[in-house]
Each structure stands twice: as structure tokens, then as C-alpha cells.
Short mmCIF file of C-alpha atoms in Angstrom, two decimals:
data_model
loop_
_atom_site.label_atom_id
_atom_site.label_comp_id
_atom_site.label_asym_id
_atom_site.label_seq_id
_atom_site.Cartn_x
_atom_site.Cartn_y
_atom_site.Cartn_z
CA MET A 1 -0.29 198.39 45.01
CA CYS A 2 2.64 195.99 45.06
CA GLY A 3 4.77 194.10 47.55
CA ILE A 4 8.58 194.19 47.76
CA VAL A 5 11.12 192.13 49.68
CA GLY A 6 14.91 191.88 49.84
CA ILE A 7 17.18 189.57 51.84
CA VAL A 8 20.93 189.53 52.49
CA SER A 9 21.83 186.22 54.09
CA HIS A 10 24.64 183.71 54.60
CA ARG A 11 22.62 180.94 52.96
CA PRO A 12 20.58 180.59 49.76
CA VAL A 13 17.63 183.01 49.76
CA ASN A 14 15.45 181.57 46.98
CA GLN A 15 13.05 179.73 49.32
CA ALA A 16 12.95 182.61 51.81
CA LEU A 17 12.06 185.09 49.06
CA TYR A 18 9.35 182.76 47.78
CA ASP A 19 7.88 182.39 51.28
CA ALA A 20 7.95 186.15 51.84
CA LEU A 21 6.17 186.80 48.54
CA THR A 22 3.41 184.34 49.43
CA VAL A 23 2.87 186.31 52.66
CA LEU A 24 2.72 189.53 50.62
CA GLN A 25 0.49 188.04 47.92
CA HIS A 26 -2.46 190.18 49.07
CA ARG A 27 -0.59 193.23 47.74
CA GLY A 28 -0.54 192.02 44.15
CA GLN A 29 -1.85 189.02 42.24
CA ASP A 30 -1.03 189.73 38.60
CA SER A 31 2.65 188.91 38.45
CA ALA A 32 5.61 187.93 40.60
CA GLY A 33 9.37 188.02 40.23
CA ILE A 34 12.62 187.18 42.00
CA ALA A 35 16.19 188.24 41.23
CA THR A 36 19.23 186.81 43.01
CA ASP A 37 22.97 187.43 42.92
CA ALA A 38 25.03 184.23 42.54
CA ASP A 39 28.59 185.46 43.06
CA GLY A 40 28.23 188.20 40.48
CA THR A 41 25.78 186.45 38.18
CA LEU A 42 22.20 187.70 38.02
CA CYS A 43 19.54 184.97 38.16
CA THR A 44 15.93 185.98 37.54
CA ARG A 45 12.47 184.56 37.17
CA LYS A 46 9.31 186.59 36.65
CA SER A 47 5.97 186.05 34.96
CA ASN A 48 2.24 186.68 35.21
CA GLY A 49 0.30 184.84 37.89
CA LEU A 50 0.33 184.08 41.59
CA VAL A 51 3.58 183.26 43.36
CA ARG A 52 2.71 179.55 43.50
CA ASP A 53 2.13 179.51 39.73
CA VAL A 54 5.15 181.54 38.66
CA PHE A 55 7.83 179.60 40.54
CA HIS A 56 8.21 175.89 39.91
CA GLN A 57 11.00 173.66 41.13
CA ARG A 58 13.09 174.20 37.99
CA HIS A 59 12.88 177.96 38.48
CA MET A 60 13.76 177.80 42.15
CA MET A 61 16.85 175.69 41.49
CA ARG A 62 18.17 178.34 39.11
CA LEU A 63 17.68 181.19 41.58
CA ARG A 64 21.06 180.74 43.22
CA GLY A 65 22.78 183.04 45.68
CA ASN A 66 22.61 184.45 49.20
CA ILE A 67 21.30 187.87 48.17
CA GLY A 68 18.06 188.60 46.36
CA ILE A 69 14.92 190.66 45.95
CA GLY A 70 11.32 189.80 45.12
CA HIS A 71 8.18 191.55 43.94
CA VAL A 72 4.44 190.93 43.58
CA ARG A 73 2.51 193.28 41.33
CA TYR A 74 -0.89 194.48 40.45
CA PRO A 75 -0.94 197.09 37.70
CA THR A 76 -2.47 200.55 37.96
CA ALA A 77 -1.68 200.93 34.27
CA GLY A 78 0.07 199.10 31.50
CA TRP A 79 -0.58 195.69 30.03
CA LEU A 80 -1.02 192.46 31.94
CA SER A 81 2.18 191.28 30.31
CA SER A 82 5.26 189.47 31.53
CA SER A 83 7.27 192.33 30.06
CA GLU A 84 6.07 194.58 32.88
CA ALA A 85 6.57 192.06 35.68
CA GLN A 86 9.24 193.17 38.13
CA PRO A 87 12.13 193.34 39.00
CA PHE A 88 13.46 195.31 36.01
CA TYR A 89 17.15 195.14 35.10
CA VAL A 90 19.82 197.39 33.58
CA ASN A 91 23.41 196.24 33.07
CA SER A 92 25.13 199.54 33.80
CA PRO A 93 26.46 200.62 36.19
CA TYR A 94 27.36 197.36 37.93
CA GLY A 95 24.10 195.64 36.95
CA ILE A 96 20.97 196.66 38.86
CA ALA A 97 17.66 194.82 39.34
CA LEU A 98 14.90 196.92 40.88
CA GLY A 99 11.30 196.59 42.02
CA HIS A 100 9.04 199.21 43.53
CA ASN A 101 5.67 199.81 45.15
CA GLY A 102 3.86 203.05 44.35
CA ASN A 103 3.53 205.49 41.49
CA LEU A 104 5.58 208.35 40.10
CA THR A 105 3.42 211.37 39.36
CA ASN A 106 6.03 212.87 37.01
CA ALA A 107 6.76 209.65 35.13
CA GLU A 108 6.05 211.09 31.69
CA SER A 109 8.45 214.01 32.04
CA LEU A 110 11.06 211.65 33.52
CA LYS A 111 10.76 209.37 30.50
CA ARG A 112 11.32 212.28 28.13
CA VAL A 113 14.43 213.41 30.00
CA LEU A 114 15.78 209.86 30.18
CA SER A 115 15.28 209.39 26.46
CA GLU A 116 16.28 212.80 25.12
CA GLN A 117 19.02 213.88 27.55
CA ASP A 118 20.33 210.75 29.27
CA ARG A 119 20.12 208.64 26.08
CA ARG A 120 18.47 205.74 27.91
CA HIS A 121 16.05 203.38 26.19
CA LEU A 122 12.80 202.47 27.98
CA ASN A 123 11.17 199.30 26.73
CA THR A 124 7.85 199.47 28.60
CA GLY A 125 5.35 202.02 29.86
CA SER A 126 6.11 201.16 33.49
CA ASP A 127 7.18 203.96 35.81
CA THR A 128 9.34 201.36 37.59
CA GLU A 129 11.57 201.16 34.54
CA ALA A 130 11.85 204.95 34.55
CA LEU A 131 12.72 204.95 38.25
CA LEU A 132 15.35 202.24 37.71
CA ASN A 133 17.00 204.25 34.95
CA VAL A 134 17.01 207.42 37.04
CA PHE A 135 18.74 205.51 39.85
CA ALA A 136 21.22 203.94 37.41
CA ASP A 137 21.95 207.31 35.82
CA GLU A 138 22.56 208.97 39.19
CA LEU A 139 24.76 206.09 40.36
CA GLN A 140 26.73 206.30 37.14
CA LYS A 141 27.49 209.97 37.85
CA GLN A 142 29.17 209.24 41.17
CA ASN A 143 32.96 209.59 41.20
CA GLY A 144 35.53 207.23 42.62
CA GLY A 145 36.19 203.52 42.29
CA GLY A 146 34.17 200.77 43.86
CA LEU A 147 30.78 201.38 45.39
CA ALA A 148 30.97 203.29 48.65
CA PRO A 149 27.80 203.80 50.73
CA GLU A 150 28.26 207.53 50.22
CA SER A 151 27.90 207.07 46.46
CA VAL A 152 24.72 205.05 46.87
CA PHE A 153 23.17 207.62 49.19
CA ALA A 154 24.14 210.51 46.93
CA ALA A 155 22.44 208.74 44.03
CA VAL A 156 19.28 208.23 46.10
CA GLU A 157 19.28 211.87 47.21
CA ASN A 158 19.50 213.01 43.60
CA LEU A 159 16.75 210.56 42.65
CA HIS A 160 14.47 212.15 45.24
CA ARG A 161 15.06 215.51 43.58
CA ARG A 162 14.05 214.13 40.20
CA CYS A 163 11.16 211.82 41.14
CA SER A 164 7.78 212.83 42.53
CA GLY A 165 5.05 210.65 43.98
CA GLY A 166 4.84 207.82 46.47
CA TYR A 167 7.33 204.98 46.24
CA ALA A 168 9.11 202.28 48.23
CA VAL A 169 12.04 200.78 46.34
CA ILE A 170 14.24 197.70 46.61
CA ALA A 171 17.29 197.35 44.34
CA LEU A 172 19.87 194.59 43.94
CA ILE A 173 23.28 195.88 42.83
CA ILE A 174 25.13 192.88 41.45
CA GLY A 175 28.28 192.02 43.35
CA HIS A 176 27.63 194.63 46.04
CA GLY A 177 24.35 194.27 47.93
CA ILE A 178 20.84 195.62 48.32
CA VAL A 179 19.58 199.20 48.48
CA ALA A 180 16.14 200.12 49.82
CA PHE A 181 14.62 203.57 50.13
CA ARG A 182 11.34 205.36 50.71
CA ASP A 183 9.81 208.51 49.24
CA PRO A 184 10.36 211.76 51.19
CA TYR A 185 6.74 211.77 52.40
CA GLY A 186 6.75 208.17 53.61
CA ILE A 187 3.59 207.44 51.62
CA ARG A 188 4.39 203.85 50.70
CA PRO A 189 5.53 201.51 53.50
CA VAL A 190 8.81 199.62 53.87
CA CYS A 191 10.43 198.17 56.99
CA LEU A 192 13.76 196.68 58.03
CA GLY A 193 14.31 193.37 59.83
CA ARG A 194 17.25 191.59 61.43
CA ARG A 195 18.01 187.96 62.27
CA GLU A 196 20.98 186.29 63.93
CA SER A 197 22.27 183.00 62.55
CA ASP A 198 25.29 180.83 63.26
CA GLU A 199 27.06 182.46 60.33
CA GLY A 200 26.30 186.03 61.38
CA ILE A 201 23.72 188.80 61.07
CA GLU A 202 21.16 188.66 58.27
CA HIS A 203 18.94 191.53 57.10
CA MET A 204 15.60 191.73 55.37
CA VAL A 205 13.56 194.58 53.91
CA ALA A 206 9.84 194.22 53.12
CA SER A 207 6.63 196.14 52.49
CA GLU A 208 5.02 194.80 55.67
CA SER A 209 6.34 193.45 58.95
CA VAL A 210 4.27 190.28 58.57
CA ALA A 211 6.80 189.07 55.98
CA LEU A 212 9.57 189.49 58.56
CA ASP A 213 7.54 187.55 61.12
CA ALA A 214 7.00 184.65 58.74
CA LEU A 215 10.74 184.22 58.23
CA GLY A 216 11.80 184.72 61.83
CA PHE A 217 13.24 188.21 61.41
CA GLU A 218 12.89 190.78 64.17
CA LEU A 219 11.35 194.08 63.15
CA VAL A 220 14.01 196.74 63.67
CA ARG A 221 12.10 199.77 62.39
CA ASP A 222 10.33 201.34 59.45
CA LEU A 223 12.43 203.33 57.04
CA ALA A 224 11.90 207.02 57.66
CA PRO A 225 10.58 209.26 54.88
CA GLY A 226 13.46 209.86 52.47
CA GLU A 227 15.75 207.37 54.21
CA ALA A 228 17.87 204.76 52.39
CA VAL A 229 19.63 201.63 53.64
CA PHE A 230 22.50 199.87 51.89
CA ILE A 231 23.19 196.28 52.93
CA ARG A 232 26.40 194.75 51.63
CA GLY A 233 26.82 191.10 50.84
CA ASP A 234 28.83 190.55 54.02
CA GLY A 235 25.85 191.72 56.10
CA SER A 236 27.13 195.17 56.99
CA LEU A 237 24.36 197.78 56.99
CA PHE A 238 24.54 201.49 56.30
CA SER A 239 21.69 203.97 56.51
CA GLN A 240 21.31 207.66 55.80
CA GLN A 241 18.66 210.31 55.46
CA CYS A 242 18.90 211.26 51.80
CA GLY A 243 17.81 214.86 51.75
CA GLU A 244 15.33 216.56 54.00
CA PRO A 245 12.12 214.62 54.59
CA LYS A 246 9.15 216.55 53.25
CA ASP A 247 6.71 215.30 55.86
CA TYR A 248 5.58 212.05 57.46
CA THR A 249 2.32 211.21 55.73
CA PRO A 250 1.84 207.44 55.27
CA CYS A 251 -1.04 206.24 53.14
CA ILE A 252 -4.07 205.78 55.39
CA PHE A 253 -5.64 203.27 52.98
CA GLU A 254 -2.96 200.76 53.99
CA TYR A 255 -4.67 200.53 57.38
CA VAL A 256 -8.18 200.56 55.94
CA TYR A 257 -7.78 197.81 53.36
CA PHE A 258 -4.45 196.82 51.87
CA ALA A 259 -2.23 195.71 54.73
CA ARG A 260 -2.68 192.45 56.59
CA PRO A 261 -4.12 192.95 60.07
CA ASP A 262 -1.09 191.29 61.69
CA SER A 263 1.29 193.87 60.23
CA ILE A 264 2.88 196.80 62.05
CA ILE A 265 3.35 199.80 59.76
CA ASP A 266 5.06 202.96 60.99
CA ARG A 267 4.80 201.63 64.56
CA ILE A 268 1.02 201.34 64.20
CA SER A 269 -0.77 198.02 64.57
CA VAL A 270 -3.09 197.55 61.59
CA TYR A 271 -5.28 195.27 63.72
CA LYS A 272 -5.69 197.78 66.53
CA ALA A 273 -6.28 200.62 64.06
CA ARG A 274 -9.16 198.66 62.56
CA MET A 275 -10.54 197.95 66.02
CA ARG A 276 -10.62 201.66 66.72
CA MET A 277 -12.26 202.29 63.34
CA GLY A 278 -15.06 199.99 64.48
CA GLU A 279 -15.37 201.76 67.82
CA ALA A 280 -15.63 205.16 66.16
CA LEU A 281 -18.12 203.87 63.60
CA ALA A 282 -20.30 202.39 66.34
CA SER A 283 -20.26 205.70 68.20
CA LYS A 284 -21.48 207.49 65.09
CA ILE A 285 -24.24 204.91 64.59
CA MET A 286 -25.40 205.37 68.19
CA LYS A 287 -25.35 209.14 67.76
CA GLU A 288 -27.37 209.12 64.54
CA ARG A 289 -29.70 206.25 65.43
CA PRO A 290 -29.77 205.70 69.19
CA HIS A 291 -32.93 203.62 68.81
CA HIS A 292 -31.72 201.46 65.94
CA ASP A 293 -33.36 198.14 65.17
CA ILE A 294 -30.21 196.28 64.10
CA ASP A 295 -30.49 192.57 64.87
CA VAL A 296 -27.08 191.40 63.71
CA VAL A 297 -23.76 192.77 62.42
CA ILE A 298 -22.19 190.87 59.53
CA PRO A 299 -18.78 191.70 58.04
CA ILE A 300 -17.85 191.60 54.37
CA PRO A 301 -14.83 189.27 54.59
CA ASP A 302 -11.96 189.64 55.15
CA SER A 303 -10.53 193.08 55.90
CA SER A 304 -13.67 194.43 57.63
CA ARG A 305 -13.94 191.67 60.25
CA THR A 306 -11.97 193.47 62.94
CA SER A 307 -13.99 196.69 62.62
CA ALA A 308 -17.30 194.84 62.38
CA LEU A 309 -16.66 192.92 65.59
CA GLU A 310 -16.06 196.15 67.49
CA VAL A 311 -19.21 197.68 65.98
CA ALA A 312 -21.24 194.71 67.23
CA ASN A 313 -19.65 194.86 70.70
CA ARG A 314 -20.34 198.57 71.08
CA LEU A 315 -23.90 198.27 69.78
CA ARG A 316 -24.45 195.19 71.96
CA VAL A 317 -25.92 193.18 69.13
CA LYS A 318 -24.97 189.81 67.70
CA TYR A 319 -21.95 189.42 65.46
CA ARG A 320 -22.29 186.70 62.85
CA GLU A 321 -20.35 185.42 59.86
CA GLY A 322 -23.06 185.60 57.22
CA PHE A 323 -20.88 185.15 54.14
CA VAL A 324 -18.68 182.20 53.28
CA LYS A 325 -15.69 183.15 51.17
CA ASN A 326 -14.16 181.11 48.39
CA ARG A 327 -10.45 181.28 49.24
CA TYR A 328 -9.43 180.63 45.65
CA ILE A 329 -10.86 183.87 44.27
CA GLY A 330 -8.62 186.94 44.43
CA ARG A 331 -9.39 190.26 46.10
CA THR A 332 -12.03 191.94 43.95
CA PHE A 333 -10.83 195.51 44.54
CA ILE A 334 -7.42 194.85 42.99
CA MET A 335 -8.71 192.79 40.07
CA PRO A 336 -8.09 194.56 36.75
CA GLY A 337 -11.26 195.47 34.87
CA GLN A 338 -14.79 196.08 36.03
CA GLU A 339 -16.24 193.02 34.29
CA MET A 340 -13.82 190.71 36.11
CA ARG A 341 -14.75 192.31 39.43
CA LYS A 342 -18.46 191.89 38.72
CA LYS A 343 -18.11 188.24 37.78
CA SER A 344 -15.99 187.43 40.82
CA VAL A 345 -18.29 188.74 43.58
CA ARG A 346 -20.92 186.01 43.52
CA SER A 347 -18.36 183.29 42.92
CA LYS A 348 -16.32 184.69 45.81
CA LEU A 349 -19.07 185.05 48.44
CA ASN A 350 -22.06 182.90 49.37
CA ALA A 351 -24.67 183.98 51.93
CA ILE A 352 -25.74 181.77 54.84
CA ASP A 353 -29.52 182.20 54.68
CA LEU A 354 -30.29 181.53 58.34
CA GLU A 355 -28.17 184.51 59.43
CA PHE A 356 -30.22 186.87 57.24
CA ARG A 357 -33.77 185.53 57.19
CA GLY A 358 -36.24 188.00 58.72
CA LYS A 359 -33.52 190.17 60.30
CA ALA A 360 -32.44 193.80 60.13
CA VAL A 361 -28.82 193.30 59.13
CA LEU A 362 -25.95 195.76 59.36
CA LEU A 363 -23.27 194.89 56.80
CA VAL A 364 -19.84 196.37 57.56
CA ASP A 365 -17.17 196.84 54.90
CA ASP A 366 -13.81 198.58 55.03
CA SER A 367 -14.70 200.97 52.19
CA ILE A 368 -16.93 201.58 49.19
CA VAL A 369 -14.97 202.33 46.04
CA ARG A 370 -16.87 201.69 42.82
CA GLY A 371 -20.05 200.60 44.60
CA THR A 372 -20.85 197.67 42.33
CA THR A 373 -19.55 195.09 44.80
CA SER A 374 -21.54 196.63 47.64
CA LYS A 375 -24.66 196.64 45.47
CA GLN A 376 -24.31 192.94 44.65
CA ILE A 377 -23.68 192.00 48.27
CA ILE A 378 -26.79 193.88 49.40
CA GLU A 379 -28.78 192.04 46.73
CA MET A 380 -27.41 188.75 48.06
CA ALA A 381 -28.47 189.70 51.60
CA ARG A 382 -32.01 190.46 50.45
CA GLU A 383 -32.19 187.23 48.46
CA ALA A 384 -31.14 185.41 51.65
CA GLY A 385 -34.23 186.84 53.37
CA ALA A 386 -33.00 189.96 55.18
CA ARG A 387 -35.87 192.19 56.32
CA LYS A 388 -33.69 195.32 56.16
CA VAL A 389 -30.14 195.79 54.96
CA TYR A 390 -28.06 198.60 56.45
CA PHE A 391 -24.53 199.24 55.22
CA ALA A 392 -21.62 200.80 57.13
CA SER A 393 -18.24 201.80 55.73
CA ALA A 394 -15.28 201.91 58.12
CA SER A 395 -13.81 204.70 55.99
CA PRO A 396 -15.19 207.95 54.53
CA PRO A 397 -16.60 208.28 50.98
CA VAL A 398 -13.96 207.67 48.30
CA ARG A 399 -14.48 210.74 46.10
CA TYR A 400 -11.10 211.42 44.49
CA PRO A 401 -8.52 209.55 42.43
CA ASN A 402 -5.47 208.13 44.15
CA VAL A 403 -2.23 208.88 42.33
CA TYR A 404 0.30 207.20 44.62
CA GLY A 405 -0.07 203.57 43.58
CA ILE A 406 -3.65 202.57 44.46
CA ASP A 407 -5.99 201.70 41.60
CA MET A 408 -8.47 204.57 42.07
CA PRO A 409 -7.51 206.64 39.04
CA ALA A 410 -10.81 207.62 37.46
CA ALA A 411 -13.19 209.84 39.40
CA SER A 412 -16.00 208.80 37.03
CA GLU A 413 -15.66 205.23 38.36
CA LEU A 414 -15.93 206.19 42.03
CA VAL A 415 -19.51 205.86 43.23
CA ALA A 416 -19.24 208.73 45.71
CA ALA A 417 -17.39 211.14 43.41
CA ASN A 418 -20.44 213.07 42.23
CA ARG A 419 -23.07 211.73 44.61
CA THR A 420 -24.28 212.65 48.07
CA GLU A 421 -24.27 209.95 50.72
CA ARG A 422 -28.02 209.48 50.25
CA GLU A 423 -27.53 209.09 46.50
CA VAL A 424 -24.87 206.45 47.12
CA GLU A 425 -27.31 204.78 49.51
CA ASN A 426 -29.89 204.59 46.72
CA PHE A 427 -27.34 203.39 44.17
CA ILE A 428 -26.18 200.42 46.25
CA GLY A 429 -29.73 199.66 47.40
CA ALA A 430 -29.22 199.97 51.16
CA ASP A 431 -32.01 200.87 53.57
CA TRP A 432 -29.48 203.06 55.35
CA LEU A 433 -25.84 203.91 54.63
CA ILE A 434 -23.38 205.34 57.12
CA TYR A 435 -19.78 206.36 56.50
CA GLN A 436 -16.90 206.87 58.91
CA ASP A 437 -15.87 210.49 59.45
CA LEU A 438 -12.38 211.35 58.17
CA ALA A 439 -11.32 212.90 61.49
CA ASP A 440 -12.34 209.71 63.30
CA LEU A 441 -10.46 207.57 60.79
CA GLU A 442 -7.29 209.59 61.22
CA ALA A 443 -7.58 209.49 65.02
CA SER A 444 -8.13 205.72 64.90
CA VAL A 445 -4.91 205.17 62.96
CA ARG A 446 -2.73 207.86 64.54
CA TYR A 447 -3.35 206.56 68.08
CA ASP A 448 -0.20 204.40 68.31
CA ASN A 449 2.22 206.89 66.78
CA GLY A 450 1.91 210.47 67.88
CA SER A 451 4.83 211.54 65.69
CA ILE A 452 2.61 211.16 62.63
CA ARG A 453 0.58 214.35 62.39
CA ASP A 454 -1.04 213.75 59.00
CA PHE A 455 -1.73 210.99 56.52
CA ASP A 456 -2.13 210.76 52.81
CA THR A 457 -5.93 210.86 52.67
CA SER A 458 -6.16 212.04 49.07
CA CYS A 459 -8.84 209.56 47.98
CA PHE A 460 -11.10 210.91 50.73
CA SER A 461 -10.08 214.56 50.95
CA GLY A 462 -8.74 215.43 47.50
CA HIS A 463 -5.57 216.82 49.13
CA TYR A 464 -2.41 215.50 47.45
CA VAL A 465 0.49 215.80 49.86
CA THR A 466 3.20 215.98 47.18
CA GLY A 467 1.59 219.13 45.82
CA GLU A 468 2.24 218.79 42.09
CA VAL A 469 -0.98 216.97 41.11
CA SER A 470 -2.91 219.15 38.67
CA THR A 471 -6.33 218.85 37.04
CA THR A 472 -4.60 218.19 33.72
CA TYR A 473 -2.63 215.35 35.27
CA LEU A 474 -5.78 213.80 36.77
CA LYS A 475 -7.57 213.96 33.41
CA ARG A 476 -4.67 212.27 31.67
CA LEU A 477 -4.51 209.65 34.40
CA GLU A 478 -8.20 208.89 33.97
CA SER A 479 -7.81 208.49 30.21
CA GLU A 480 -4.93 206.07 30.74
CA ARG A 481 -6.13 204.07 33.74
CA SER A 482 -9.89 203.81 33.55
CA ASP A 483 -11.41 200.36 33.21
CA HIS A 484 -12.23 201.20 29.60
CA ALA A 485 -8.61 202.08 28.86
CA LYS A 486 -7.39 198.90 30.54
CA THR A 487 -9.83 196.82 28.53
CA GLU A 488 -8.58 198.42 25.31
CA ARG A 489 -4.95 197.75 26.22
CA GLU A 490 -5.70 194.16 27.15
CA SER A 491 -7.43 193.68 23.80
CA GLN A 492 -4.36 195.07 22.04
CA ARG A 493 -2.08 192.83 24.08
CA ARG A 494 -4.03 189.74 23.10
CA LYS A 495 -3.79 190.68 19.45
CA LEU A 496 -0.07 191.44 19.57
CA GLU A 497 1.03 188.62 21.84
CA GLY A 498 -1.41 186.00 20.61
CA ASP A 499 -2.36 185.21 24.20
CA LEU A 500 0.99 183.49 24.78
CA ASP A 501 1.26 185.16 28.17
CA ASP A 502 0.03 182.05 29.99
CA PRO A 503 2.08 181.24 33.12
CA ALA A 504 0.94 177.62 32.87
CA ASP A 505 2.81 177.24 29.57
CA ASP A 506 5.54 179.81 29.61
CA ASP A 507 8.82 178.07 28.92
CA ASP A 508 9.25 180.43 25.98
CA LEU A 509 8.93 183.34 28.42
CA ASP A 510 11.14 181.78 31.08
CA ASP A 511 13.99 184.12 31.95
CA SER A 512 15.21 182.17 34.94
CA SER A 513 18.50 181.20 33.31
CA PRO A 514 21.43 183.17 34.72
CA ALA A 515 22.24 186.38 32.90
CA PRO A 516 25.82 187.15 31.84
CA ARG A 517 28.16 188.04 34.67
CA ALA A 518 27.85 191.71 35.54
CA GLY A 519 31.00 193.74 35.46
CA ALA A 520 31.90 196.88 37.37
CA ALA A 521 31.37 200.16 35.58
#
């Protein structure tokens, strides 16, 4: 999962892009990058690390221009290397810098075609680089001088024909403007914002509306499935549906875990969706155990708080904050590598003993993925003196890999993949485990937007909305993206790069100096 942002303004955008990326930091913590257009000169800075660590004053001063894009990344594959930080860049046609959120399910076949037929060199294993080169190739094929909106939209339409998967894309075309588009199923989110200034209208595109809010932009709308927008440097905006939308199936896990609660995605309040998840979960608890002995409901911070509060209200039991969170530890689910996740849990959370001692405690989390975090948290609750520890998940069992940009690639690493709910209960050490029903989860999210009939629920249901996901593909994905495979790649990286990939001492990796002026094709 990654975060993207793009701004076309009448004033320098470097600080605004930085601020937007800090708001989107929850979507990726491994690397960050910004690219700006300074009157036809591309200025970039990207490296491993958090936004605050990647961009220092010297970098910000070099990011000149009133147009730019930004990206925060966490990898589902590849090395934790600055070479795979986004945006990526190609110099022809025009000069294009591009970042994306999601995953291409046909990336390998695309890479072969790009290399063998289109004669394009790919320098990394990132599907973003493949997507960028497909877009550049299709834009190159358009006839006529200049860069008309029709040419941009035709290139995007052809890209949709060639690319499969879930993706939200932001691209900076040097000397022309910004292009943003969304996959034909609307799996990955992207929204459009507008702001009036003394100089004129300014536009912003971002993964979540909360980034618009932070910068004073008004949310105009979400991009429709398959839609593209082209924003010129003068602020003029063009939009078009690029081919027929396949369906409208946004990723339901955005509402469960990834998105900030104060975001609006596809006209659905993430906060209210999580409230309804809690209401539905409480109803199921009352149905299965009407005479429960729960003394207190305690959330696993942060994303389960909203649901947990509603569970407590409906059950008419106390709601308490039983865990104190260390704000300086990243989100464990999106940390690369199982060992890092294990080490981070106890340094991230500390139990308040008096909220547990002698009580039957219901812990509420947004989901259970690998199960190791839940197991450690239950152990912490028992060590704090809990008499019984019940565990509730605001989402159904995660049994299947996700192939659209969420790091759930290996079924063997999912605790519920080959276990019954009672077996998962035993594995994590709970006295009782209860999951949300999928139908209730969908109803909880769909409530605000009746035009959305279905969601991408592949990690729960095993149904892949794009249709081309085969058993062979899933096996290959597991071999490439399991924790073991990531550990092996990281070991190779350290050997090859000598561990020079340190953002605290990366002047040798600093690419923030302006690139040569881009010329028209």
C-alpha cells in the first residue's frame, strides 16, 4: 500500500507536497519521494525512510516549481532500496515522473513485452517502472504536435487495455501538467480537490481526502473507475472516462485498516463505516453469547478504536484504553519481515495493569492477518492480570492472498488460511474468538454509497474481481513475496550495496539536484 499526491498551483508546491505526504505517512513508511517541475526542469528527491527523514532543508530548497507529485511507499516485493523509491522517471516522451499505489497482476508479461517488443530498459523489479514505461510508450504513439488532452486520455485508455490489477496513478509530464487515473475497477482510491487563491484555481489529487483537508482543498469527488484527469500548468482541468469501467469495486480493506478514519473514500466516511462495523460485531456477540460475562472492552490502538467503542456501547459495558502506544514505532502490519513485526509489538504497546487485573476483557482489533501480533497482545493481557481474554475482529477471517497492493501475498503466512475459527482461537490463545461476518462488513461500508454494489473482498472471500488471477500466479507470488523471500532479498541487498542505503547519511544517494531540461518529443 502506498500514498500518492499531486498539486498544480500558482505558488511553490514543495512544502505543500511535504505536508500532504506526512498526512499520508500511514500508507507507507519505507521510502518517500517528491518530483517538481521548475519551468521545464525536473527536480527530484527520494530515499528510504519516513518523510521527515528523507527531506531536509537542502532538499526542499532544490524542489522548485509550482507543479509536483509525491509518493510514500511500503513494498509488497522488491528490495528496501532507494532505487525502488518513487516517483520513477523516463525522459521520453516529454519527460515523465510517475508514482502509483497498487499492484499489476500481469507485471511479468508486461516487462517481457516492454523489453522484447518496445525496446525499453527496466532497471528495477518494480511494477511501477513497468507501468510508467507502458504509459510513456502509449503517449509516444499519439499523433500530432503538442500534448492535447485527447492524446493523454487515449494513452490512458490503451494503458488500461494492457495493464491488469488495482492501481491509482499520478504522473508529472514535464512542461505540461499532471495526469491522474484509476484502474477500471476502482480498487485503489484517488480523489480530486480544488482550492481558490488570489492567483486563481488550484487543484490537488491524493489517495485520501484527509490530505486535501490538511492543505485547505475542498473535496470535489473521487475519480471514477477508469477515469483520468489532466491538469495543465495554468490550472485548467480536463477529465474523461478512458474506456468502459469494468465495475465499481473499491478495496474494502481500506475501510477496515489502511485509511485514516477522517478520510472520505468513494463518498463513504471511513469513521462511520468503522462505527457500523462495531455495531454489527456487537449484534453478533449478543446473538452468540447473550449472557456474556464481559467486564470491559479494550481496543488494540489505533484503527480499531472506533469499532471497539460502538461494541462497548451496544453491549453496555465499560470501554477503556488498556494499551498505551509508543507513537514512534511504525504500524506493525506494514512492516517488512516477520521478525521486525514480532520485535515491534512489545516495544509498541504497553498494558495498563489496572484495566486488566481480575477482569474478563474483550479485545477488539480491526483484523487478524498473521496472528502473531494478536497472540502477543493476548499474552500481554494475561500478564497484566486478565481473568479471561476474549478477542473480536471487526473483519472476517483473512484466508486468501491479496494481489492488488496489500502485503498479504502468502497464504501460508495467514493464520486463518488453513484453520477453522476455533483453531485460530487456540493459536492466538484467546478464551473466545469472534469474527465479523462478510455480509455485515459489506453492509457497514456500503451504507453511505448505494451506487457501490460490490467491493474487492478477495482476502476474505478468495474472489478476485479482475478475473485473471490463477493458482499458478498465486504460487509465484508467494515464492516472491513471502517473508522468507523478502529476508533473502534484503540479505542480498546488504551484500551488494554494503548497507549504504542509510537515509541519515545519503548525500551519495541524493538525487535532488535538478535533472537536465526536458525537451518535447
